Amino acid sequence: MLRLVSSEPGFAAAFDRMVDDRRESDADVARDVAAIIADVRARGDEALAEYSERFDRFAPQSEADWRIAPEACREAFDALTPDLRAALELAAQRITAYHEAQLPQNRDYTDEHGIRLGAIWRGVDGAGLYVPGGRAAYPSSLLMNAIPAKVAGVERLVIATPTPDGEINPLVLAAAHLAGVDEIWRVGGAQAIAALAYGTERIRPVDVITGPGNAWVAEAKRQLYGVVGIDMVAGPSEILVIADAKNNPQWIAADLLSQAEHDPAAQSILITDDAAFADAVAAEVEKEIALLPKAGIARESWDTYGTIIIVDSLDEAPALANRIAAEHIEIATDDPEALFAHVRHAGSAFLGRMTPEAIGDYVAGPNHVLPTGRRARFSSGLSVLDFMKRTSFIAVGGNSLGVVGPAAIELANAEGLTAHARSIEVRLGI
Amino acid sequence: MLRLVSSEPGFAAAFDRMVDDRRESDADVARDVAAIIADVRARGDEALAEYSERFDRFAPQSEADWRIAPEACREAFDALTPDLRAALELAAQRITAYHEAQLPQNRDYTDEHGIRLGAIWRGVDGAGLYVPGGRAAYPSSLLMNAIPAKVAGVERLVIATPTPDGEINPLVLAAAHLAGVDEIWRVGGAQAIAALAYGTERIRPVDVITGPGNAWVAEAKRQLYGVVGIDMVAGPSEILVIADAKNNPQWIAADLLSQAEHDPAAQSILITDDAAFADAVAAEVEKEIALLPKAGIARESWDTYGTIIIVDSLDEAPALANRIAAEHIEIATDDPEALFAHVRHAGSAFLGRMTPEAIGDYVAGPNHVLPTGRRARFSSGLSVLDFMKRTSFIAVGGNSLGVVGPAAIELANAEGLTAHARSIEVRLGI
């Protein structure tokens, strides 16, 4: 764990190093991924089957090996304990409500020159959601990806998920049933992304691909951006907690660890104005970490990337927060609004002492797929907009072309685009 | 020019081939671009100067060689003819009005459980606009990129543009003055994109990069997507005109050529229900093409990619249009709305006989930066949203954590994320 004090010499340089330290894999997977994509594009399902056997030790043969039937999803849903089923339903209902209120408005108006202008939003035809296999297969992530697509009006929702050694996660199936997913294909990795983008004999292509994955999946999405739409380039998770000394140190330690348990490369940062409180939180982290089943992961994350910054006044915190541009920012003070008003860059904010970040991961409603690695400077959490596109329209009626046409002719000729000018001139009889 | 008749055998296959025919460069520029990016990242301005000398025959030495002063932009603007100045001003004013009305709404509400939820949109801190050198340096494109950024609230607007042989396009400077651009750097190519993304000694990095460019520029943007935000992966332009026999064939020919004159790889497609009208348009294209200064480009585009599709009824047109997912779609019929209602995929639509596409390139107001190459299936024209990002927020007040917290605990434990569960349990005294 790194401890920085803003009033000490060398703070600025040490803070900059911490911010610039990339926690993302530099593994050169680009060439492997390009080869896999080209192979799937050329050989389709045959290539998919070979990669499944090689990477997931699972060679699909029957149709059931390729695709999980809707009935299996319904059965998994029906087999949930009542508490878990109710929890998933509450999550789905709240996520749906938040994203429904996010739908963009169409525009259609006629301006002072009689020119009708507007824009129409529509869902894409098909969306592919990647769901990782193994320990990272989270039903909550499936809901967070599938529900915005459904709300956006996407007609066809397709999941691709690897089933290593043939093992299927029943929680994922249950969530897929609840979210109304149309198809589930048992393929993973870069090969699954290639199949969703280009299509194969069995799998029809989609228009947008979202969802978390390992370095190969992320690189495949990056390489296929433009062939399809993608959600974002994602890296390891991070949380920044801004807390004064009035907090219970145990609560803040729990919040820091809720991020650290995700990934050895996750980062938890605390900014506080009280050195004794900082020490108390650090001590609680040590106590809490011992209780965790994922203690090994949390320990590695906290030791390697955990950071406590002690400032003279919390007024310094927003400027530091804007440099960090964290995925999650928690502000645990009496008046969180006062600080939040100065935070320009963050994926999602959690305001007040009773708003732990984990509540946003599951049931609050806003999306938990958020920009990481300082990308909150320019990108946003997943939303219905990622599954929609806009068609603008123009209708020049009556004599309006005579009003604005000459200016367009002037500009077209200045740019040397005389055919552009001519398409207006012939209509105006010029 | 390709002529297809929908009622003839083999139409479906021929239409599919036309749609799938990629007009984009397959040149393997990826490796060169990666090397240039790494070099600029490592050596900064020194590398920029070397690439400028090599690719643009222009070695910057004085500060004026690196950066164009605001006064030079004002002088270029003041030197415009009154007609051209008025035309640029009308364009800027109409583009501004359309994009101001596009600004997204913040959200802030408290739900039935007392949980406050919302989202705040903000402009990014800095945007970089690429402006190509030479013949493709269009002042209209500069306005279409810069004005949405300004309207979005971007504080720092930076242009990078090559000046081959030291030559500067005064129209670009005039448009930069009008749009309120803050900095203009005389660098181009992949090296300019790398400089904007990572920064150099002279150039501070930006958060979003937009603007058209050649294959190197496009590949650099694609490779740096994730380090910065980008607008889109763009390819050659295209137009689809749906027209009945009541149109003046000369008008429709002019519209087809207004796209063809852009680029030998541009594509112009006509769908009509009248074979004689199709012949008349084809004849007018031949007449019109001869009049154009850019006849060579337009000829190559029309001969290679130009397509006329004759259908039995225009009712067939929307389904074909949705397969093409054209950047521009013009519907020249008495009731364009009837067909447009069935068009799901298009960048921008031009409705009615008096709405040539060129009016949208300059003065209508909607953005002329639009998705090409079938990307209207999943992406939209440039907008203020490309220069903004959203921070969601959650504030759980009073006893609300007791209402929704247990469901989150249930889900966290089901996912094996016990530290997540614990951050809620400690607050609830569980």
Short mmCIF file of N, CA and C in Angstrom, two decimals, chain B residues 18 166 241 320 401:
data_model
loop_
_atom_site.label_atom_id
_atom_site.label_comp_id
_atom_site.label_asym_id
_atom_site.label_seq_id
_atom_site.Cartn_x
_atom_site.Cartn_y
_atom_site.Cartn_z
N MET B 18 -22.97 -6.44 -54.15
CA MET B 18 -22.79 -4.99 -54.16
C MET B 18 -22.69 -4.45 -52.72
N GLY B 166 4.56 23.63 -46.77
CA GLY B 166 4.39 24.87 -46.03
C GLY B 166 3.11 25.63 -46.37
N VAL B 241 -30.26 7.24 -53.48
CA VAL B 241 -31.39 8.08 -53.88
C VAL B 241 -32.54 7.16 -54.28
N LEU B 320 -34.32 -2.79 -49.18
CA LEU B 320 -32.99 -2.69 -49.81
C LEU B 320 -32.17 -1.61 -49.10
N LEU B 401 -31.09 1.95 2.79
CA LEU B 401 -30.15 0.84 2.64
C LEU B 401 -30.76 -0.44 3.23
#
